[in-house]
CSV table of C-alpha atoms in Angstrom, one decimal:
chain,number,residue,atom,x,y,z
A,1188,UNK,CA,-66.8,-160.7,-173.5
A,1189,UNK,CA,-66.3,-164.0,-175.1
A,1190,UNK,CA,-63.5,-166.0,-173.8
A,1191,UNK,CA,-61.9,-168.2,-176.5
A,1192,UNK,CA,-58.4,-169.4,-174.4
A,1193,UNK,CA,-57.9,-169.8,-171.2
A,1194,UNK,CA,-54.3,-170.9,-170.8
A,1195,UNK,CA,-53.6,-173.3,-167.8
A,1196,UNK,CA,-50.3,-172.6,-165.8
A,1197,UNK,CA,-49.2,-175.3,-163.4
A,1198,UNK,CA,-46.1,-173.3,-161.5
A,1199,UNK,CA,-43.4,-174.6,-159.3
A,1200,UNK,CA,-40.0,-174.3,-160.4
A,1201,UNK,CA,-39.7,-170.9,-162.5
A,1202,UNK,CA,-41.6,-168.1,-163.8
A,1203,UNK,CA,-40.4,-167.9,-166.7
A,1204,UNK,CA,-43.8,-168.7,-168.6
A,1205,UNK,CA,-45.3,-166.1,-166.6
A,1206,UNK,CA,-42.9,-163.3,-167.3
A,1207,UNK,CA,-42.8,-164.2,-171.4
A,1208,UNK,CA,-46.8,-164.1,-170.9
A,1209,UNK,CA,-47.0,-160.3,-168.9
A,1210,UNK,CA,-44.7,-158.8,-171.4
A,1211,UNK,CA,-46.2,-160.5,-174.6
A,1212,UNK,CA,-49.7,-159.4,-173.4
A,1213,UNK,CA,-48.5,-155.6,-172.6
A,1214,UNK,CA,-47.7,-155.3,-176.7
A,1215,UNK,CA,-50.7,-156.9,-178.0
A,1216,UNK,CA,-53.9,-154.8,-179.8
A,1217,UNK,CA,-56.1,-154.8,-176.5
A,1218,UNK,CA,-59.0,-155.9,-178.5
A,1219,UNK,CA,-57.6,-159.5,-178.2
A,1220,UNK,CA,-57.2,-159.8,-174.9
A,1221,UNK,CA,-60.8,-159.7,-173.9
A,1222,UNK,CA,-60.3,-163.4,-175.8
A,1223,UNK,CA,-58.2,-164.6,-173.2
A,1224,UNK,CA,-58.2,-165.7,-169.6
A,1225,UNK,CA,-55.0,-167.2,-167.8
A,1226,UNK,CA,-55.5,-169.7,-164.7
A,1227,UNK,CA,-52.2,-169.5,-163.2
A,1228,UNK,CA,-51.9,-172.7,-160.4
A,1229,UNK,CA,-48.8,-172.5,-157.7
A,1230,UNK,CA,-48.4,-175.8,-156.5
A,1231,UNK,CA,-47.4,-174.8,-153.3
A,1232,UNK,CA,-44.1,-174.0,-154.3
A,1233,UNK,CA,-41.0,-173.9,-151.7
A,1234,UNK,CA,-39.2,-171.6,-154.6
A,1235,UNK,CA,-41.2,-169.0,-155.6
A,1236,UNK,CA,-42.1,-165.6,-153.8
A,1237,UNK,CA,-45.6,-164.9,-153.7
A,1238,UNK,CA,-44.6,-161.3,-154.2
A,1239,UNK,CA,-43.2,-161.9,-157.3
A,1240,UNK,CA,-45.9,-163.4,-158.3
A,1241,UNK,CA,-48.3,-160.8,-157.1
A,1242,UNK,CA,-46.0,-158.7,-159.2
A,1243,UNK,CA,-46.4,-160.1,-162.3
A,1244,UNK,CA,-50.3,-160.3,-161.9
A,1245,UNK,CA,-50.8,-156.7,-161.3
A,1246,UNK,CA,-48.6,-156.3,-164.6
A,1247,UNK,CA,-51.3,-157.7,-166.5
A,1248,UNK,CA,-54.0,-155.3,-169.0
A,1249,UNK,CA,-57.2,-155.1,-167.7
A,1250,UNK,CA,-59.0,-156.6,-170.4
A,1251,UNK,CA,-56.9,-160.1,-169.8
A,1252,UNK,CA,-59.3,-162.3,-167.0
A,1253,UNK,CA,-56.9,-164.1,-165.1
A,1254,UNK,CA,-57.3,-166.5,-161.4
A,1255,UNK,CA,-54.4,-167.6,-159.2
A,1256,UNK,CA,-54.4,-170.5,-156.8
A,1257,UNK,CA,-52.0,-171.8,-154.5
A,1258,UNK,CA,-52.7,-175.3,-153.5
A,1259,UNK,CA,-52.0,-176.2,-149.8
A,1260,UNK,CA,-50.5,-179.4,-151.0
A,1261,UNK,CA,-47.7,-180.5,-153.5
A,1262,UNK,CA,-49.7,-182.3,-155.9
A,1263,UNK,CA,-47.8,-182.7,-159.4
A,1264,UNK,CA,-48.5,-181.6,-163.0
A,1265,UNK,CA,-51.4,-184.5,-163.7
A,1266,UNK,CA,-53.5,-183.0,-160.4
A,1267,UNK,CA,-52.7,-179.1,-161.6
A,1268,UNK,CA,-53.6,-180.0,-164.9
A,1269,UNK,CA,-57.0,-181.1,-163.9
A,1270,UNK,CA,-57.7,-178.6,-161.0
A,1271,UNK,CA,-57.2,-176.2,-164.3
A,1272,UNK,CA,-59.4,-178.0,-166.4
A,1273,UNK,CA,-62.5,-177.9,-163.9
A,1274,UNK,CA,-61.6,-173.6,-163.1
A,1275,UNK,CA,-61.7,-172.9,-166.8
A,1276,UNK,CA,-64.2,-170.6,-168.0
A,1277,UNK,CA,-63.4,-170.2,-172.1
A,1278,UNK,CA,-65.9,-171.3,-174.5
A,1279,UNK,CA,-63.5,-172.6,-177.2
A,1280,UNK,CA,-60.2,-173.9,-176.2
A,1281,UNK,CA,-57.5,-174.7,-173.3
A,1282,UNK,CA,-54.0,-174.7,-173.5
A,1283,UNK,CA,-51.0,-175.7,-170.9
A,1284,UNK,CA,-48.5,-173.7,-170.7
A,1285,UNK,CA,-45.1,-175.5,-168.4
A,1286,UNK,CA,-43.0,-173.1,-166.1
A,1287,UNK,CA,-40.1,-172.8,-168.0
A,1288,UNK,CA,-42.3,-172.8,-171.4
A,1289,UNK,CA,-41.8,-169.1,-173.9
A,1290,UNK,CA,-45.2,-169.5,-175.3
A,1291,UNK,CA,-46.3,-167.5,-178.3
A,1292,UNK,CA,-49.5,-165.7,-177.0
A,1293,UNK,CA,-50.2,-164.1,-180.1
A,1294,UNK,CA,-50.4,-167.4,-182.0
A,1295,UNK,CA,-52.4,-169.0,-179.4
A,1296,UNK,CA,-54.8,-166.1,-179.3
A,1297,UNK,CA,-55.1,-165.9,-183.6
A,1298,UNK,CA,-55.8,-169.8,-184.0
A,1299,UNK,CA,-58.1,-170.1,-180.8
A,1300,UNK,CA,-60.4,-166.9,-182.4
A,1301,UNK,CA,-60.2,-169.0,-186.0
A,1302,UNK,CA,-60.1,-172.2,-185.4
A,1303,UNK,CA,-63.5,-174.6,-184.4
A,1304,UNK,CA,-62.0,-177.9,-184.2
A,1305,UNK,CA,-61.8,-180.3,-181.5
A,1306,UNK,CA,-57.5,-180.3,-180.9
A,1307,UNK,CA,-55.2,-177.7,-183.0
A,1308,UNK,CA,-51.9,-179.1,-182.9
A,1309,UNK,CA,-48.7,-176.5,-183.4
A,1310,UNK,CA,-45.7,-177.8,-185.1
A,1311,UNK,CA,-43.1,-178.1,-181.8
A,1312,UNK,CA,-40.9,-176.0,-183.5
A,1313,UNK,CA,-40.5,-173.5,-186.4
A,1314,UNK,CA,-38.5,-175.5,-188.2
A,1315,UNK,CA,-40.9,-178.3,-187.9
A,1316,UNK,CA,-43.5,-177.2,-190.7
A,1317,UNK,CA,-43.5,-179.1,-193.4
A,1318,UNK,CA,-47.5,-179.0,-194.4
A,1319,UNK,CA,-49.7,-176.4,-193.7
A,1320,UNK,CA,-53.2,-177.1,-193.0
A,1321,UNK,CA,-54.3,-180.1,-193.0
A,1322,UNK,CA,-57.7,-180.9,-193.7
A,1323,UNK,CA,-60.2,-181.5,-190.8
A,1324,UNK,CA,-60.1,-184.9,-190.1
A,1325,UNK,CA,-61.6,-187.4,-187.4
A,1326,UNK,CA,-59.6,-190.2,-188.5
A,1327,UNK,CA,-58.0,-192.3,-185.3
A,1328,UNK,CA,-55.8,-194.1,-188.6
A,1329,UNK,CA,-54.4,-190.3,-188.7
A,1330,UNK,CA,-53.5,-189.2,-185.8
A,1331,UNK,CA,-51.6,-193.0,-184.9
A,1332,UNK,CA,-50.0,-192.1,-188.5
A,1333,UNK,CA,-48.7,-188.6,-187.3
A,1334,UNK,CA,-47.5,-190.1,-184.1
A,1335,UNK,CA,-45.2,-192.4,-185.8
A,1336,UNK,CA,-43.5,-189.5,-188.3
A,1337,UNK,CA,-42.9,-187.4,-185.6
A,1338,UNK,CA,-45.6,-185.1,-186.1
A,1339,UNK,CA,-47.5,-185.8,-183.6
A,1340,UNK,CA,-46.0,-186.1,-179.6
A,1341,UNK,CA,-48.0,-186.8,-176.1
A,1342,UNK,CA,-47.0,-183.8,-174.9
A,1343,UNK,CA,-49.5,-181.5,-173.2
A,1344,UNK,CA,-48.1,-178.2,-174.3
A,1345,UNK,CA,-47.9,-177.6,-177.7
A,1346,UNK,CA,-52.2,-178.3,-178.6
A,1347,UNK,CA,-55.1,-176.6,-178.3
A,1348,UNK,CA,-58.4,-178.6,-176.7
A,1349,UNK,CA,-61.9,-178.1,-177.2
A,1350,UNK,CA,-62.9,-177.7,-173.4
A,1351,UNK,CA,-66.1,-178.6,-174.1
A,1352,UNK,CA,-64.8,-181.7,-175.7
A,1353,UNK,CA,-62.4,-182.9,-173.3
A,1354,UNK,CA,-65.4,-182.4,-170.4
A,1355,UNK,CA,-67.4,-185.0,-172.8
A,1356,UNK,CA,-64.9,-187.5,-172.7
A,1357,UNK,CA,-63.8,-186.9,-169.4
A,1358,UNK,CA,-60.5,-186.7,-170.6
A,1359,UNK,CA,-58.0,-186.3,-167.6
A,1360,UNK,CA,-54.2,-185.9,-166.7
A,1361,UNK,CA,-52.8,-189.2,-165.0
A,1362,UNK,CA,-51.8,-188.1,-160.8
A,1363,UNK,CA,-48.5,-190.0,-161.1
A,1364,UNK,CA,-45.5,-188.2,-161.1
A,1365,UNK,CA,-44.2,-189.7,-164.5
A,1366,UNK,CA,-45.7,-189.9,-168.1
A,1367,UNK,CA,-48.7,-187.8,-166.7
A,1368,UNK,CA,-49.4,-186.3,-170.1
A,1369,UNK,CA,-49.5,-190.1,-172.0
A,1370,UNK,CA,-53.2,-191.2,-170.1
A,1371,UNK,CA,-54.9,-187.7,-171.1
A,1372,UNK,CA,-53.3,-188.5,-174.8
A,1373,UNK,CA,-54.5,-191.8,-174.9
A,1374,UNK,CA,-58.5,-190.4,-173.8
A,1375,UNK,CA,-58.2,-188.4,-177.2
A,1376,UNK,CA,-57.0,-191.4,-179.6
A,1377,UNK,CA,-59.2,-193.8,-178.1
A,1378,UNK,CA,-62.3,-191.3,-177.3
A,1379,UNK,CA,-65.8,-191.9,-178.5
A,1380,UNK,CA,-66.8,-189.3,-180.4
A,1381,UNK,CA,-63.1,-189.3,-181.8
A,1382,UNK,CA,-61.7,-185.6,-181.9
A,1383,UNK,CA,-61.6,-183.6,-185.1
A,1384,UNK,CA,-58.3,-181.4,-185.7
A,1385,UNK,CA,-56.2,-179.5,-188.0
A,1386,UNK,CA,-52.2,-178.9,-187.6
A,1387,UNK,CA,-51.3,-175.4,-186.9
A,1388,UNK,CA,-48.5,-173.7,-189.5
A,1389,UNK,CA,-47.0,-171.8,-187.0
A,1390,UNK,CA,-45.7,-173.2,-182.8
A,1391,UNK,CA,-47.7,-172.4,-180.1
């Protein structure tokens, strides 16, 4: 078994993430899944049932790996982020996947098996696919470029990272309760080695 995701989930508010996930992973070829391992983080959540929860986990195929926590302490989405980060297991890539997030599991799964660069970055919308592929690049004149025509946001949630990568640069999520997702950004344009990637054609 050769984990090439493992997809982070800091939950609080909904489980709406979760549920999209269960039934996404119930219609996909079981060879995939062995691919995939989900790290699902409660941070200790007055809203959510733990049966419900529980629910939803027992849902899951066999072949998916998955780990649930449930911290003893509000924390926010920076320290979840990183609690996720250390747990992670996958040999290729981590995602993030918000609460009230309808990821596309398939996708995720298809560019983490194909892809070997540092960040794949998904369009943040269908409609927002103007270029394919782009060549692999390393080029910190790039990414700044794609940041200012919109191609490019801070947001966590729509990238895949090299875990091994983001462990060499010690990249982490800021433990304030605002902009969180701008210090981890900044790590990646400003990193030593600087980060190879390639645009996705199709959202995450």
């Amino acid at each position: 078994m050769s984990i090439n995701i493992t997809l982070i989930f800091p939950i609080y508010s909904s489980l709406t993430s979760l549920i999209s996930t269960s039934t996404q992973v119930n219609d996909l070829d079981p060879s995939l899944l062995s691919n995939l391992e989900i790290i699902i983080i409660n941070d200790c959540s007055p809203h959510l049932k733990v049966d419900s929860i529980m629910l939803l986990l027992k849902s899951l195929p066999n072949e998916v790996t998955y780990n649930y926590f449930h911290l003893s302490v509000n924390s926010g989405p920076g320290f979840v982020r990183n609690f996720g980060i250390n747990k992670a297991i996958s040999n290729k890539y981590i995602s993030f996947i918000d609460d009230d997030d309808v990821p596309n599991i398939s996708n995720i799964i298809k560019f983490s098996n194909n892809s070997f660069t540092d960040i794949v970055i998904s369009p943040l919308s269908s409609e927002n696919n103007s270029f394919k592929y782009l060549i692999n690049s390393c080029s910190r004149f790039r990414l700044f470029y794609y940041c200012i025509r919109g191609y490019l946001k801070t947001v966590s949630w729509n990238k895949l990272y090299g875990l091994t990568y983001i462990r060499l640069i010690h990249a982490n999520f800021s433990h304030f309760r605002l902009f969180e997702d701008e210090l981890f950004f900044l790590a990646l344009i400003f990193s030593k080695p600087l980060p190879s990637f390639i645009f996705a054609d199709k959202p995450f």
